Coordinates of N, CA, C and O in Angstrom, one line a residue:
X1 N 92.7 110.2 74.5 CA 93.9 111.0 75.0 C 95.2 110.0 74.7 O 95.2 108.8 75.2
X2 N 96.2 110.6 74.3 CA 97.6 110.2 74.0 C 98.4 110.2 75.0 O 98.2 111.2 76.0
X3 N 99.5 109.3 75.2 CA 100.4 109.7 76.3 C 101.1 111.3 76.3 O 101.3 111.9 76.9
X4 N 101.2 111.3 74.9 CA 102.0 112.8 74.6 C 100.9 114.0 75.1 O 101.5 114.9 75.6
X5 N 99.4 113.9 74.7 CA 98.7 115.1 74.9 C 98.7 115.1 76.7 O 98.4 116.1 77.2
X6 N 98.4 113.6 77.4 CA 98.3 113.9 78.8 C 100.0 114.6 79.4 O 99.7 115.3 80.2
X7 N 100.9 114.0 78.7 CA 102.3 114.9 79.0 C 101.9 116.2 79.0 O 102.4 117.1 79.9
X8 N 101.5 117.0 77.7 CA 101.5 118.3 77.6 C 100.6 118.9 78.7 O 100.7 120.1 78.8
X9 N 99.4 118.2 79.0 CA 98.2 118.9 79.8 C 98.9 118.8 81.2 O 98.8 120.1 81.6
X10 N 99.7 117.5 81.8 CA 100.0 117.6 82.9 C 101.2 118.6 83.2 O 101.3 119.5 84.5
X11 N 102.1 118.9 82.2 CA 103.4 119.8 82.2 C 103.0 121.1 82.6 O 103.4 122.0 83.4
X12 N 101.9 121.7 81.5 CA 101.3 122.9 82.0 C 100.7 123.2 83.4 O 100.8 124.4 83.9
X13 N 100.2 122.3 84.0 CA 99.8 122.2 85.2 C 100.7 122.2 86.6 O 100.8 123.2 87.6
X14 N 101.5 121.3 86.3 CA 102.5 120.8 87.2 C 103.9 121.7 87.6 O 104.4 121.8 88.2
X15 N 104.4 122.0 86.4 CA 105.5 122.9 86.2 C 105.3 124.2 87.0 O 106.4 124.3 87.9
X16 N 104.2 124.9 86.8 CA 104.5 126.3 87.7 C 104.2 125.7 89.2 O 104.6 126.9 89.9
X17 N 104.1 124.7 89.6 CA 103.9 124.3 91.1 C 105.5 123.5 91.4 O 105.5 123.2 92.5
X18 N 105.9 123.6 90.7 CA 107.8 123.2 90.8 C 107.7 121.7 90.8 O 109.0 121.2 91.1
X19 N 107.1 121.0 90.1 CA 107.2 119.6 89.6 C 107.3 119.5 88.4 O 106.5 120.0 87.4
X20 N 108.6 118.9 88.0 CA 109.0 118.9 86.4 C 109.1 117.3 86.0 O 109.2 116.4 87.2
X21 N 108.7 117.0 84.9 CA 109.1 115.5 84.5 C 110.3 115.0 84.4 O 111.2 115.8 84.2
X22 N 110.8 113.7 84.6 CA 111.8 113.2 84.4 C 112.6 113.6 83.2 O 111.7 113.5 82.2
X23 N 113.8 114.0 82.9 CA 114.2 114.2 81.7 C 114.4 112.9 80.8 O 114.8 113.0 79.7
X24 N 114.3 111.8 81.5 CA 114.3 110.6 80.6 C 113.1 110.1 80.1 O 112.1 109.8 80.5
X25 N 112.9 110.9 78.9 CA 111.9 111.0 78.2 C 111.0 109.4 77.9 O 110.2 109.1 78.0
X26 N 112.0 108.6 77.7 CA 111.5 107.2 77.3 C 110.9 106.7 78.8 O 109.5 106.3 78.9
X27 N 111.4 106.9 79.9 CA 110.7 106.3 81.1 C 109.5 107.3 81.3 O 108.5 106.7 81.6
X28 N 109.6 108.8 81.3 CA 108.3 109.6 81.3 C 107.2 108.9 80.4 O 105.9 108.9 81.3
X29 N 107.4 108.9 79.3 CA 106.3 108.4 78.3 C 105.7 106.9 78.7 O 104.6 106.8 78.5
X30 N 106.6 106.1 79.1 CA 106.1 104.8 79.7 C 105.1 104.9 81.0 O 104.1 104.4 80.8
X31 N 105.4 105.8 81.6 CA 104.7 106.1 82.9 C 103.4 106.9 82.3 O 102.4 106.5 82.7
X32 N 103.4 107.9 81.4 CA 102.1 108.4 80.7 C 101.5 107.4 80.1 O 100.0 107.3 80.6
X33 N 102.0 106.4 79.8 CA 100.8 105.3 79.1 C 100.5 104.4 80.1 O 99.3 104.1 80.0
X34 N 101.0 104.2 81.0 CA 100.6 103.2 82.2 C 99.5 104.1 83.1 O 98.7 103.5 83.4
X35 N 99.5 105.3 83.2 CA 98.4 106.0 83.8 C 97.2 106.3 83.0 O 96.3 105.9 83.6
X36 N 97.4 106.1 81.5 CA 96.1 105.9 80.7 C 95.5 104.6 80.7 O 94.6 104.3 80.8
X37 N 96.5 103.4 80.9 CA 96.0 102.1 81.0 C 95.1 102.1 82.5 O 94.0 101.4 82.2
X38 N 95.7 102.7 83.4 CA 95.2 102.5 84.6 C 93.9 103.5 84.5 O 92.7 102.9 85.1
X39 N 93.6 104.3 84.1 CA 92.3 105.1 83.8 C 91.5 104.4 83.0 O 90.2 104.4 83.4
X40 N 92.0 103.5 82.0 CA 90.9 102.9 81.2 C 90.5 101.6 82.2 O 89.4 101.3 82.2
X41 N 91.2 101.2 82.8 CA 91.2 100.0 83.7 C 90.2 100.1 85.1 O 89.0 99.4 85.4
X42 N 90.5 100.9 85.6 CA 89.9 101.5 86.9 C 89.1 102.9 86.8 O 88.5 103.0 87.8
X43 N 89.6 103.7 85.9 CA 88.3 104.7 85.9 C 89.2 106.2 86.4 O 88.4 107.1 86.5
X44 N 90.5 105.8 86.9 CA 91.0 106.7 87.3 C 92.5 106.3 87.3 O 92.8 105.6 87.0
X45 N 93.6 107.8 87.2 CA 94.9 107.1 87.0 C 95.9 107.0 88.4 O 96.3 107.7 88.9
X46 N 95.7 105.6 88.5 CA 96.5 105.4 89.9 C 97.6 105.1 89.4 O 98.1 104.7 88.3
X47 N 98.7 105.3 90.6 CA 100.1 105.4 90.1 C 100.6 103.9 89.6 O 100.0 102.9 90.1
X48 N 101.2 104.2 88.6 CA 101.7 102.8 88.0 C 102.9 102.1 88.6 O 103.1 101.0 88.1
X49 N 103.3 102.5 89.6 CA 104.4 102.0 90.4 C 104.1 101.3 91.4 O 104.6 100.7 92.2
X50 N 102.4 101.0 91.8 CA 101.9 100.6 93.0 C 100.9 99.7 92.7 O 100.2 99.9 91.3
X51 N 100.6 98.9 93.3 CA 99.4 97.6 93.2 C 98.1 98.4 93.6 O 98.2 98.9 94.8
X52 N 97.3 98.7 92.5 CA 95.7 99.2 92.9 C 95.1 98.0 93.4 O 94.9 96.9 93.2
X53 N 94.2 98.5 94.4 CA 93.2 97.9 95.0 C 92.0 97.7 93.9 O 90.8 96.8 94.1
X54 N 91.8 98.7 93.0 CA 90.8 98.7 91.8 C 89.5 99.6 92.4 O 88.5 99.3 91.9
X55 N 89.8 100.0 93.9 CA 88.7 100.9 94.5 C 89.1 102.0 94.5 O 90.2 102.4 95.5
X56 N 88.4 103.4 94.1 CA 89.0 104.5 94.2 C 89.2 105.3 95.5 O 90.1 105.8 95.8
X57 N 88.2 104.4 96.3 CA 88.6 104.9 97.9 C 89.8 104.4 98.7 O 90.4 105.3 99.1
X58 N 89.8 103.2 98.2 CA 91.2 102.7 99.1 C 92.4 103.2 98.2 O 93.5 103.1 98.6
X59 N 92.2 103.5 97.0 CA 93.3 104.0 96.2 C 93.5 105.6 95.8 O 94.6 106.0 95.6
X60 N 92.6 106.0 97.0 CA 92.9 108.1 96.8 C 94.4 108.4 97.2 O 94.6 109.4 96.4
X61 N 94.8 107.7 98.1 CA 96.2 108.4 98.3 C 97.3 107.6 97.2 O 98.3 108.6 97.1
X62 N 96.8 107.1 96.4 CA 97.9 106.9 95.1 C 97.2 107.4 93.7 O 97.8 106.7 92.5
X63 N 96.2 108.1 93.8 CA 96.0 108.3 92.4 C 96.9 109.7 92.0 O 97.1 110.6 92.9
X64 N 97.5 109.5 90.9 CA 98.4 110.4 90.5 C 98.0 111.6 90.2 O 97.0 112.0 89.5
X65 N 99.0 112.8 90.8 CA 99.9 112.8 91.7 C 99.5 112.3 93.2 O 98.6 112.9 93.4
X66 N 100.2 111.3 93.6 CA 99.8 110.8 94.9 C 100.1 111.7 96.0 O 100.8 112.6 96.0
X67 N 99.5 111.3 97.2 CA 99.6 112.2 98.2 C 101.1 112.3 98.6 O 101.7 113.0 99.5
X68 N 102.2 111.2 98.4 CA 103.2 110.8 98.8 C 104.5 111.5 97.8 O 105.5 112.0 98.3
X69 N 103.9 112.3 96.8 CA 104.7 113.0 96.0 C 105.6 114.4 96.7 O 106.6 114.2 96.5
X70 N 104.8 115.0 97.2 CA 105.2 116.3 97.8 C 106.4 116.1 98.7 O 107.5 116.6 98.6
X71 N 106.3 115.0 99.6 CA 107.3 114.8 100.7 C 108.4 114.1 100.1 O 109.7 114.2 100.4
X72 N 108.2 113.2 99.0 CA 109.1 112.6 98.1 C 109.9 113.4 97.7 O 111.3 113.5 97.6
X73 N 109.4 114.4 96.7 CA 110.1 115.6 96.2 C 111.0 116.4 97.0 O 112.4 116.6 96.6
X74 N 110.2 116.9 98.1 CA 111.1 117.8 98.8 C 112.3 116.8 99.7 O 113.4 117.5 99.7
X75 N 112.3 115.7 99.9 CA 113.3 114.9 100.5 C 114.3 114.5 99.6 O 115.5 114.3 99.9
X76 N 113.7 113.8 98.3 CA 114.8 113.0 97.5 C 115.1 113.7 96.3 O 115.8 113.2 95.3
X77 N 114.0 114.8 95.8 CA 114.2 115.1 94.7 C 113.6 114.7 93.5 O 113.2 115.0 92.3
X78 N 112.8 113.6 94.0 CA 111.8 112.7 92.7 C 110.9 111.9 93.7 O 110.9 111.8 94.8
X79 N 109.8 111.8 93.2 CA 108.8 111.0 93.6 C 109.1 109.3 93.4 O 110.0 109.1 92.8
X80 N 108.5 108.7 94.1 CA 108.8 107.2 93.9 C 108.9 106.6 92.6 O 109.9 106.1 92.5
X81 N 108.1 107.1 91.8 CA 108.2 106.7 90.5 C 109.1 107.3 89.6 O 109.5 106.6 88.5
X82 N 109.8 108.1 90.2 CA 110.6 109.0 89.3 C 110.2 109.9 88.2 O 110.7 110.3 87.2
X83 N 108.9 109.9 88.2 CA 108.0 110.8 87.2 C 108.0 112.2 87.4 O 108.7 112.8 86.7
X84 N 107.8 112.8 88.6 CA 107.9 114.1 89.1 C 109.1 114.4 89.7 O 109.5 113.4 90.6
X85 N 110.0 115.1 89.1 CA 111.1 115.7 90.1 C 111.4 117.0 90.1 O 110.6 117.9 89.6
X86 N 112.6 117.6 90.5 CA 112.8 118.9 90.7 C 113.7 119.0 89.7 O 114.4 118.3 89.1
X87 N 113.9 120.5 89.2 CA 115.0 120.9 88.2 C 116.3 120.2 88.6 O 117.0 119.9 87.7
X88 N 116.7 120.4 89.9 CA 118.0 120.2 90.2 C 118.0 118.6 89.9 O 119.2 118.4 89.6
X89 N 117.2 117.9 90.2 CA 117.0 116.5 90.2 C 117.5 116.1 88.6 O 118.3 115.2 88.3
X90 N 116.7 116.9 87.5 CA 117.0 116.6 86.3 C 118.4 117.0 85.8 O 119.0 116.3 84.7
X91 N 119.0 117.9 86.5 CA 120.1 118.5 86.1 C 121.4 118.0 86.5 O 122.6 117.8 86.3
X92 N 121.1 117.1 87.8 CA 122.3 116.4 88.5 C 122.8 115.2 87.5 O 122.1 114.7 86.6
X93 N 124.2 115.1 87.7 CA 125.0 114.1 86.8 C 125.2 113.2 87.8 O 125.8 111.9 87.6
X94 N 124.7 112.9 88.9 CA 125.2 112.2 90.2 C 124.0 111.0 90.0 O 123.3 111.4 89.4
X95 N 124.3 109.9 90.5 CA 123.3 108.8 90.7 C 122.1 109.4 91.3 O 122.6 110.1 92.6
X96 N 121.0 109.5 91.0 CA 119.9 109.6 91.7 C 119.3 108.5 93.3 O 119.8 107.3 92.9
X97 N 119.2 109.1 94.3 CA 118.9 108.1 95.2 C 117.6 107.7 95.1 O 116.4 108.0 94.4
X98 N 117.6 106.3 95.7 CA 116.4 105.7 95.9 C 115.2 106.3 96.6 O 115.5 106.7 97.5
X99 N 114.1 105.9 96.1 CA 112.9 106.9 96.8 C 112.1 105.8 97.6 O 111.5 104.8 96.8
X100 N 112.4 105.8 98.9 CA 111.7 104.4 99.5 C 110.1 104.8 99.4 O 109.9 105.8 99.3
X101 N 109.4 103.5 99.6 CA 108.0 103.4 99.4 C 107.6 104.1 100.8 O 107.8 103.6 102.0
X102 N 106.5 105.1 100.7 CA 105.9 106.0 102.1 C 104.6 105.4 102.3 O 104.2 105.6 103.4
X103 N 104.2 104.5 101.2 CA 102.6 104.3 101.7 C 102.7 103.2 102.7 O 103.5 102.3 102.7
X104 N 101.7 103.4 103.7 CA 101.7 102.5 104.8 C 101.3 100.9 104.4 O 100.7 101.0 103.6
X105 N 101.9 100.0 105.2 CA 101.6 98.7 104.7 C 100.4 98.1 104.6 O 99.9 97.6 103.8
X106 N 99.5 98.7 105.6 CA 98.4 98.3 105.8 C 97.5 98.9 104.8 O 96.5 98.6 104.6
X107 N 98.0 99.9 103.8 CA 97.1 100.4 102.6 C 97.5 99.4 101.6 O 96.9 99.3 100.5
X108 N 98.2 98.6 101.4 CA 98.9 97.8 100.5 C 98.3 96.3 100.6 O 98.4 95.6 99.6
X109 N 97.9 96.2 101.9 CA 97.2 94.6 102.1 C 95.8 94.7 101.6 O 94.7 94.9 102.6
X110 N 95.3 94.4 100.7 CA 94.1 94.3 100.1 C 93.2 93.3 100.7 O 92.4 92.5 100.3

C-alpha cells in the first residue's frame, strides 16, 4: 500500500466521523509514510509521533487513530500529530495551538 492509497482509504472512513486530514499535504503525507513504516516494523500502525514499545498490547492506546485523538480534537481542533483536525482548524488563519501529550508517563516508560 502506498501513502496515497492509505490517505484515500482513511479519508473515506474518518471524514464522515468529523475527522479531517491536515490541509498541509506535505505534513499529512509524511505521517502517512511513517504509519506505513510502523506497520512494516511492528505489524500495526503505531502513532508516528510517539515512541513505540514494539508490543501491540503496550501500544494499544497509540495505534492510529489513538485513543487520545478524540479529546485532543475536541479541545484543540487537532490531534497530537496534527494529522487529524477539524474543518475549522484547517480553515483557521491563526496560529494553531500546541497539543500537549495526553499519554500518561507510565505508558511511556518501557
